[in-house]
PDB file of C-alpha atoms in Angstrom:
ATOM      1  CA  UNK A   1     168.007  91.284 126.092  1.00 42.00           C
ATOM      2  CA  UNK A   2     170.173  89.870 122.818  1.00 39.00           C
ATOM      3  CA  UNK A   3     168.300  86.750 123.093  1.00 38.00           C
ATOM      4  CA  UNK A   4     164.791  88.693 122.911  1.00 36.00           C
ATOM      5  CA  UNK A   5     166.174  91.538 120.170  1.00 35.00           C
ATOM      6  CA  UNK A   6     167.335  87.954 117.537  1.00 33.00           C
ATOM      7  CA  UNK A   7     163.777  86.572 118.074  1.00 30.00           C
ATOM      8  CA  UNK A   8     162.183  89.935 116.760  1.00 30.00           C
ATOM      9  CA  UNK A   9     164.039  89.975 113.915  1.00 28.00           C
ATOM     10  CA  UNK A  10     163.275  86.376 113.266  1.00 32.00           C
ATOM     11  CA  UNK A  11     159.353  87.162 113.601  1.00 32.00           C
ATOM     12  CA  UNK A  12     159.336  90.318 111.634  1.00 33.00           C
ATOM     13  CA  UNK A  13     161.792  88.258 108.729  1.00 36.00           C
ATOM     14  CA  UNK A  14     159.502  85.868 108.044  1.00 39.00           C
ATOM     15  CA  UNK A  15     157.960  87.612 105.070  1.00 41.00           C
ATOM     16  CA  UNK A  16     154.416  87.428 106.254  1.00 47.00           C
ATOM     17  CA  UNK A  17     152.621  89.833 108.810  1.00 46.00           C
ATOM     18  CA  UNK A  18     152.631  88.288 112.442  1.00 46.00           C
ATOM     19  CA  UNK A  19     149.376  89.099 114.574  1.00 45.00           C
ATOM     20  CA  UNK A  20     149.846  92.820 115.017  1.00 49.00           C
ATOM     21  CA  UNK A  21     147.632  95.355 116.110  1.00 70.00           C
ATOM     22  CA  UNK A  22     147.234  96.061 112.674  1.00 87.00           C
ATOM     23  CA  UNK A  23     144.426  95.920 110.276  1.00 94.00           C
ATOM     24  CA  UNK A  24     145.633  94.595 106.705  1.00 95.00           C
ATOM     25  CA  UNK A  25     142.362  95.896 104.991  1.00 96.00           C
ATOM     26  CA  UNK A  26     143.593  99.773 105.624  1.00 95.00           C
ATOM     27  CA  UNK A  27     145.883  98.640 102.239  1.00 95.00           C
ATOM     28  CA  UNK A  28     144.900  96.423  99.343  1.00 96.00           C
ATOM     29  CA  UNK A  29     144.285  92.551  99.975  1.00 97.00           C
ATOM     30  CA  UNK A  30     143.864  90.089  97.189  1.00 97.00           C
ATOM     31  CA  UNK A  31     141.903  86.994  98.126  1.00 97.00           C
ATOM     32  CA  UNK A  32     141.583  83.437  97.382  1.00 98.00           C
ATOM     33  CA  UNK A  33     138.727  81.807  98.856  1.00 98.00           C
ATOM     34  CA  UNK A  34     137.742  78.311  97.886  1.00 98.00           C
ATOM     35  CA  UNK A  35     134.848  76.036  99.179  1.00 98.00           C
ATOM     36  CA  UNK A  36     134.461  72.251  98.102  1.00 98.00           C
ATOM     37  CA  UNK A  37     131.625  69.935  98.626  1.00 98.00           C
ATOM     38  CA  UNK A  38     132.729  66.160  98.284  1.00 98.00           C
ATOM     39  CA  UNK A  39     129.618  63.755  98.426  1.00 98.00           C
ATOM     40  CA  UNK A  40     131.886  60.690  98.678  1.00 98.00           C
ATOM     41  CA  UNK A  41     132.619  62.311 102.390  1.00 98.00           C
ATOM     42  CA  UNK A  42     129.662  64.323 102.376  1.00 98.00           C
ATOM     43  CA  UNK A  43     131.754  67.302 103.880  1.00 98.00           C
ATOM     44  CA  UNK A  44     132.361  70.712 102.990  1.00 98.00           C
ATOM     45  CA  UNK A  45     135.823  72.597 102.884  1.00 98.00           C
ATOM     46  CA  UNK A  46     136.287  75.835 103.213  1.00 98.00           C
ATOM     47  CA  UNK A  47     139.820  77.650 102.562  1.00 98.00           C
ATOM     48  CA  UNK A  48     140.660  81.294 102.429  1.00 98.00           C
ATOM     49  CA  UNK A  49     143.348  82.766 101.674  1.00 98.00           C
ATOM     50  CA  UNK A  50     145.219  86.246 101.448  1.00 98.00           C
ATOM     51  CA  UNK A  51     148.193  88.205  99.502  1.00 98.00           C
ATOM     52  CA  UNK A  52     149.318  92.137  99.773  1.00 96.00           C
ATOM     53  CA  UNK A  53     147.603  93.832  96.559  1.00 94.00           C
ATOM     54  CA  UNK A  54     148.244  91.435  94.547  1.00 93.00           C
ATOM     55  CA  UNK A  55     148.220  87.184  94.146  1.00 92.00           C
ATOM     56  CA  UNK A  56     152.678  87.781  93.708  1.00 93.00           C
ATOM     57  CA  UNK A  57     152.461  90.163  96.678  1.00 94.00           C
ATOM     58  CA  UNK A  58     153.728  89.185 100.554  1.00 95.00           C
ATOM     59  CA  UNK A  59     151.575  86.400 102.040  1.00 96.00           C
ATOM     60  CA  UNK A  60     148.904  88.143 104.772  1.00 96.00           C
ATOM     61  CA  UNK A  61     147.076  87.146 107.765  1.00 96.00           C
ATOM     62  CA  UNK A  62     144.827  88.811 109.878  1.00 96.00           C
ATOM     63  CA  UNK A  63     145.141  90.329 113.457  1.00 95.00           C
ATOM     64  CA  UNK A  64     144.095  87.684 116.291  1.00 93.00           C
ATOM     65  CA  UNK A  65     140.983  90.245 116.952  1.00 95.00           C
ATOM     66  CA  UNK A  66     139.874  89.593 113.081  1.00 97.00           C
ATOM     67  CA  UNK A  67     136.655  87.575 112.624  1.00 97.00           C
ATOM     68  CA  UNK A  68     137.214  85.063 109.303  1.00 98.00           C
ATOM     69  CA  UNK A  69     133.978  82.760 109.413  1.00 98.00           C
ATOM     70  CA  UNK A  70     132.660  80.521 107.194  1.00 98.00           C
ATOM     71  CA  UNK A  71     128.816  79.688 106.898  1.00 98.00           C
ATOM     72  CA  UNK A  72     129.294  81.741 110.504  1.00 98.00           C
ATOM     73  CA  UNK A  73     131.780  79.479 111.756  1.00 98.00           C
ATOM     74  CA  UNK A  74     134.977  80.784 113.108  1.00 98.00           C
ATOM     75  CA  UNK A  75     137.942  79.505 110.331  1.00 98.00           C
ATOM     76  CA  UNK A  76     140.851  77.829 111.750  1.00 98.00           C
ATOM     77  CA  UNK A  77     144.260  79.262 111.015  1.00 97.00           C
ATOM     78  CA  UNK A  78     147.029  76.691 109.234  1.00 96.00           C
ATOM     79  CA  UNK A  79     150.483  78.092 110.263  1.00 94.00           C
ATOM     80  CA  UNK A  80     151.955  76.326 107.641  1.00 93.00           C
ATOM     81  CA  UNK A  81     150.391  77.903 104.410  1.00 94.00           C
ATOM     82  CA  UNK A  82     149.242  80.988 105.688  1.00 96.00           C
ATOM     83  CA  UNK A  83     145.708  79.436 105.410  1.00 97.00           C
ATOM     84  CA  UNK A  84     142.603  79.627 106.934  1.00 98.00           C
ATOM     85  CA  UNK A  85     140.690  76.191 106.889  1.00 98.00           C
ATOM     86  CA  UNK A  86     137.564  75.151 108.108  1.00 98.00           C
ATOM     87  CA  UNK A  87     135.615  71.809 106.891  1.00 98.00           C
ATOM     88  CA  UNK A  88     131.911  71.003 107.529  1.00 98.00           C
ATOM     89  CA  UNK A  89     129.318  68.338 107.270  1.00 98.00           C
ATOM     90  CA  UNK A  90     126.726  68.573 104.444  1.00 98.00           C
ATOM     91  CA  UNK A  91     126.195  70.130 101.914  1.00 98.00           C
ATOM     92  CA  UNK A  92     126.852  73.981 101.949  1.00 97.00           C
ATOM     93  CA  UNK A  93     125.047  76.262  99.597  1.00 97.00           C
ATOM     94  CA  UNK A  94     125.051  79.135  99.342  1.00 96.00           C
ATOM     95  CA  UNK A  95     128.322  79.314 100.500  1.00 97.00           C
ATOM     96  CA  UNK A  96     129.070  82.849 102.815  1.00 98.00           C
ATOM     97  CA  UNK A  97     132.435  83.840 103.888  1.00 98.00           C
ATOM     98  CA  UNK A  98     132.369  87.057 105.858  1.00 98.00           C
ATOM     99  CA  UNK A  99     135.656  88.569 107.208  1.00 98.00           C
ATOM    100  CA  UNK A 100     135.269  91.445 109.706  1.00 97.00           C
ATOM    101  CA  UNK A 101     138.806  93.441 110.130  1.00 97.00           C
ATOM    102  CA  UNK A 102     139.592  94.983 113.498  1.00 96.00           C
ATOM    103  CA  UNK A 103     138.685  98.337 111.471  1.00 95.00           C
ATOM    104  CA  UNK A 104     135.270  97.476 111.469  1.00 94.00           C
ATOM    105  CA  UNK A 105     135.356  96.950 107.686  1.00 96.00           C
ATOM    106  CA  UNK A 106     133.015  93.503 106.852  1.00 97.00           C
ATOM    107  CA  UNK A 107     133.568  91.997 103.968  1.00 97.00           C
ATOM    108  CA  UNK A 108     130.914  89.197 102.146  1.00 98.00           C
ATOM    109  CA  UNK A 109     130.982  86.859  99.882  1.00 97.00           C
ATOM    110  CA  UNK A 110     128.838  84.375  98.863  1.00 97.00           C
ATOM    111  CA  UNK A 111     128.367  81.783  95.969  1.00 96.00           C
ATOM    112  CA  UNK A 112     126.294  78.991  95.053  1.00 96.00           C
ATOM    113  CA  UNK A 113     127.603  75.291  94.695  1.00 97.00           C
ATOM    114  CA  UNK A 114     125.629  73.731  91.978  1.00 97.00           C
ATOM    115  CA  UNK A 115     125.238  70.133  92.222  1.00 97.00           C
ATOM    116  CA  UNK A 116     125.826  67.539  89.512  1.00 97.00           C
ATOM    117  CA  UNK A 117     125.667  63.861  89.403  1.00 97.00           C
ATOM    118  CA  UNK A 118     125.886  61.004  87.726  1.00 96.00           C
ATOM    119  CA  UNK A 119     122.579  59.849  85.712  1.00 94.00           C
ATOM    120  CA  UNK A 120     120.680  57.201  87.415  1.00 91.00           C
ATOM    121  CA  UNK A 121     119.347  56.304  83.851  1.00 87.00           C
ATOM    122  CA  UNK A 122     123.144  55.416  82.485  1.00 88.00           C
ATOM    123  CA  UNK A 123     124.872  52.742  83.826  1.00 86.00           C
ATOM    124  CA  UNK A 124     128.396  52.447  84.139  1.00 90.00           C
ATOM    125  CA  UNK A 125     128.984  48.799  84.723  1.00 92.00           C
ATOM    126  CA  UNK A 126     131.397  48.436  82.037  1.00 95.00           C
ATOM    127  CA  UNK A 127     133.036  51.198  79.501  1.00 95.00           C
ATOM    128  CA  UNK A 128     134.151  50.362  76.249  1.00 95.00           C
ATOM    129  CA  UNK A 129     137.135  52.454  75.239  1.00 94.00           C
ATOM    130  CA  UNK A 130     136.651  51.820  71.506  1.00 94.00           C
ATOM    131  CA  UNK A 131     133.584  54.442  71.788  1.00 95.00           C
ATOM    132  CA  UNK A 132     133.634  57.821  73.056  1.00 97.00           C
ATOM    133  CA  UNK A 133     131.362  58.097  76.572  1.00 96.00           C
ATOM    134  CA  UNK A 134     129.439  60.844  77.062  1.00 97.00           C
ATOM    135  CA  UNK A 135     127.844  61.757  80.738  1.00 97.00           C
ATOM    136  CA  UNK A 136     124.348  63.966  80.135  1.00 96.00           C
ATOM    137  CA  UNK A 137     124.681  64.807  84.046  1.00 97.00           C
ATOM    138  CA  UNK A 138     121.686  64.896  86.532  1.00 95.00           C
ATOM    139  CA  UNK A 139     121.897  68.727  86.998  1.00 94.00           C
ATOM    140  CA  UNK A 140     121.176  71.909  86.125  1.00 96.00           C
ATOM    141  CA  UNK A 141     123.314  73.472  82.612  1.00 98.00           C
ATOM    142  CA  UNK A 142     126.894  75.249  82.621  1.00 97.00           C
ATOM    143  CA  UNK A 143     126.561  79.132  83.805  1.00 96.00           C
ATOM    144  CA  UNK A 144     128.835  81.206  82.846  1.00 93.00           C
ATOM    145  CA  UNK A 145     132.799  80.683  84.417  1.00 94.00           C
ATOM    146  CA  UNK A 146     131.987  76.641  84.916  1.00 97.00           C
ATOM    147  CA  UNK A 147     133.639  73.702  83.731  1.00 98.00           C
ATOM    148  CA  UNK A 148     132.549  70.040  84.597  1.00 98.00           C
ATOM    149  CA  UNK A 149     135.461  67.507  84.814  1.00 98.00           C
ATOM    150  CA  UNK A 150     134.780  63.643  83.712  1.00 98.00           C
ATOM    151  CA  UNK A 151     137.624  61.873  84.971  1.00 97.00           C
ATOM    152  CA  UNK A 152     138.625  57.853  84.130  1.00 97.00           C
ATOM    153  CA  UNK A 153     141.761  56.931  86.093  1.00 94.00           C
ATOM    154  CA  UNK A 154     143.807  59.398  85.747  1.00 93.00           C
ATOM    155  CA  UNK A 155     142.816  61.182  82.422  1.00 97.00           C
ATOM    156  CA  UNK A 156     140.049  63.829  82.237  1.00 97.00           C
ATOM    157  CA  UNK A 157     137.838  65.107  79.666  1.00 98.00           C
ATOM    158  CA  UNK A 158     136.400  68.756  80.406  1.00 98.00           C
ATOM    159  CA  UNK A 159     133.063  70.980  78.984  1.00 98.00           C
ATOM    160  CA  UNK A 160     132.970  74.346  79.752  1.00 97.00           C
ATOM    161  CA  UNK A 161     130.645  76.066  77.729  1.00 98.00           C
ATOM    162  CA  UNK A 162     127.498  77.688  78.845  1.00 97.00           C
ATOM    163  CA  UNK A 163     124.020  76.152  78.670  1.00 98.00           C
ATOM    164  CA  UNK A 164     125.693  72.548  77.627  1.00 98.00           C
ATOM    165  CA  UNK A 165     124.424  69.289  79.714  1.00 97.00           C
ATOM    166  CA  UNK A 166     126.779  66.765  79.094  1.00 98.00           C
ATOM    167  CA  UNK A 167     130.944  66.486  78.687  1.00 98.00           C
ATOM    168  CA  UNK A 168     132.021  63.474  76.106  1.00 97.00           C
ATOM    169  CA  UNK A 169     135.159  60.880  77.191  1.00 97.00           C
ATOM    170  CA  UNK A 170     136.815  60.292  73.462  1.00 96.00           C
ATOM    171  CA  UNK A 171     138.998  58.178  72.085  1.00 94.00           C
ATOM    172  CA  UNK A 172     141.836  60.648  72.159  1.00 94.00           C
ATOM    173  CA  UNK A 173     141.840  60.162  75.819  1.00 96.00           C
ATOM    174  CA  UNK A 174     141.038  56.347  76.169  1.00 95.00           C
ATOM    175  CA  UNK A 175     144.092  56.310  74.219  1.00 94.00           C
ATOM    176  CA  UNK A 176     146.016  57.620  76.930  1.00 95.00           C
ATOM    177  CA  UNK A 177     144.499  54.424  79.271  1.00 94.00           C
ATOM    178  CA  UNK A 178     145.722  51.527  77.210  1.00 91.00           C
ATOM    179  CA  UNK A 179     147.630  50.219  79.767  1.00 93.00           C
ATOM    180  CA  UNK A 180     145.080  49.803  82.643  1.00 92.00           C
ATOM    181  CA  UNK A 181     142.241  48.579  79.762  1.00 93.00           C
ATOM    182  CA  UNK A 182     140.576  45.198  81.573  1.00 94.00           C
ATOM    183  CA  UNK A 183     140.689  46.431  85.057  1.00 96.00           C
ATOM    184  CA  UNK A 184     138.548  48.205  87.529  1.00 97.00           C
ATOM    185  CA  UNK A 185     138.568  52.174  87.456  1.00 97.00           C
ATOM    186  CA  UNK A 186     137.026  54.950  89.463  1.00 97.00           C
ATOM    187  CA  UNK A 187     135.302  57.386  87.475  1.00 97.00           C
ATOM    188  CA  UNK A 188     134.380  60.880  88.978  1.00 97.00           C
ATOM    189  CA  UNK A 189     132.276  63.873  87.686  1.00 98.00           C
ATOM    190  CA  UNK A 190     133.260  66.855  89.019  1.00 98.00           C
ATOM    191  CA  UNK A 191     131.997  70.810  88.799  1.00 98.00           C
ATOM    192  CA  UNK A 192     133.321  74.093  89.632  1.00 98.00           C
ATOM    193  CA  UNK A 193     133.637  78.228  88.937  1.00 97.00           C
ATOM    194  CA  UNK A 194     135.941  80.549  90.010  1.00 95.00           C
ATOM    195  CA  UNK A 195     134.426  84.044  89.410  1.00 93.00           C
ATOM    196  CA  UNK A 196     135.693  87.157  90.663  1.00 93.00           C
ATOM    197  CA  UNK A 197     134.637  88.406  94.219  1.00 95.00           C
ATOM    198  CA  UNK A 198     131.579  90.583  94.874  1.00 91.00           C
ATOM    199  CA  UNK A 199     133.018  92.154  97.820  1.00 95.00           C
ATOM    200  CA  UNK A 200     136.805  91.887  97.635  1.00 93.00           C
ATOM    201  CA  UNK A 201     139.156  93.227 100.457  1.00 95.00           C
ATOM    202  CA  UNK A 202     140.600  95.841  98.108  1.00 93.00           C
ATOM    203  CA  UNK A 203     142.934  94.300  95.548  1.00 94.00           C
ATOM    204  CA  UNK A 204     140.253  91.756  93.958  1.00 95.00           C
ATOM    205  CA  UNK A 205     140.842  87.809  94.081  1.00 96.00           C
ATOM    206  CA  UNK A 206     138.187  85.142  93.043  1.00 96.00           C
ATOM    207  CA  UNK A 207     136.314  82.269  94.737  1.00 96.00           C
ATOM    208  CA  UNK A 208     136.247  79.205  93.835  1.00 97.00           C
ATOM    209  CA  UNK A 209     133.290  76.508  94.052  1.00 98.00           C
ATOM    210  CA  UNK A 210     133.116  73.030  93.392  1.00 98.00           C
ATOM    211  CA  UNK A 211     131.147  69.617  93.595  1.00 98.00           C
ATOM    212  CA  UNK A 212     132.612  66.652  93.571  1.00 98.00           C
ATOM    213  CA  UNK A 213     129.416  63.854  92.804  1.00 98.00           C
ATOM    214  CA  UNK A 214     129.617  60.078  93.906  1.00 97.00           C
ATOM    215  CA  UNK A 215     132.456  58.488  92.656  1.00 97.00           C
ATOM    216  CA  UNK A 216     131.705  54.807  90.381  1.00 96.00           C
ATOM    217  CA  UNK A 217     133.496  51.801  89.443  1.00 96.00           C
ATOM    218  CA  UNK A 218     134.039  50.293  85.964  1.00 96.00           C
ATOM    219  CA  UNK A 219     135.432  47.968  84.023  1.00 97.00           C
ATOM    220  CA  UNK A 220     137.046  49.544  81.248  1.00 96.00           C
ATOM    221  CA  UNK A 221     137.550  47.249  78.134  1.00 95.00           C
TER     222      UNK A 221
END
């Protein structure tokens, strides 16, 4: 009976819910629920996460009985982070999460993943550093929340304002690449928003979309 009584008190120390009967929706839940298209892999990943009222709050997870399902596949739960995962081929857009508590209350939500690419017009063979680069992507233009990343190595240029079709590499950054000038790079154009949810769980949260086009090789000079 001591042995059992220390375990319980280990479980309930922890510092985040263990699978009670318990529905964590009956208080506030802030969420976190990201979803990532990467067309180097061509997979989708999906990751949802949850806090009590607020991001700063206790780390949550739902009863065993709770339905968490992404693109209406059942999310796998990562013991480690507190995490539910879940990756999937193709491209997924829109994007639904639904989460159905073991009160009956559903939750939705659901975004878009707007693609963007590099332009088959623009070749990237070789980059000269002494000129600023600047990427008019093969996509539609910036909504509102989104910022496209232009990465070269390890340095990144961003544009985030609306209606705006390209993002510019300048020299301030190539400056920061001097020492891997004359070698092969990987360049990689990447989008993504993080708006508020539409249906949060209570305590508000965003979610967070992104596409990650074809990375490219270059020889930056």
């Amino acid at each position: 009976m001591k042995k059992i009584a220390v375990l319980f008190l280990v479980i309930i120390g922890t510092g985040c819910k263990d699978d009670q009967l318990v529905a964590i929706t009956d208080g506030k839940v802030y969420s976190q629920l990201n979803v990532r298209y990467d067309k180097n892999t061509n997979k989708t990943a999906a990751t949802a996460a949850f806090w009590k009222e607020s991001q700063s709050g206790q780390r949550l997870i739902f009863n065993g009985n709770a339905k968490i399902l992404f693109e209406d596949v059942t999310m796998d739960y990562r013991a480690g982070d507190y995490t539910y995962i879940k990756e999937l081929d193709n491209l997924r857009t829109p994007a639904v999460f639904k989460i159905t508590d073991v009160n009956n209350k559903v939750f939705t939500n659901t975004t878009t993943v707007n693609t963007i690419d590099f332009p088959t017009a623009q070749k990237l063979d070789t980059i000269d550093s002494s000129k600023p680069l600047t990427i008019a992507w093969s996509g539609i233009p910036l909504e509102k929340l989104e910022i496209v990343t232009l990465r070269i190595g390890t340095v990144s240029a961003a544009q985030d304002t609306t209606g705006k079709t390209s993002v510019t590499f300048l020299p301030s950054h190539f400056t920061q690449l001097g020492s891997i000038k004359n070698t092969i790079v990987a360049v990689s154009l990447e989008r993504s928003k993080s708006p508020g949810l539409t249906n949060d769980l209570g305590g508000g949260g965003t979610m967070t979309s992104q596409y990650v086009a074809l990375t490219k090789s270059a020889f930056l000079k």
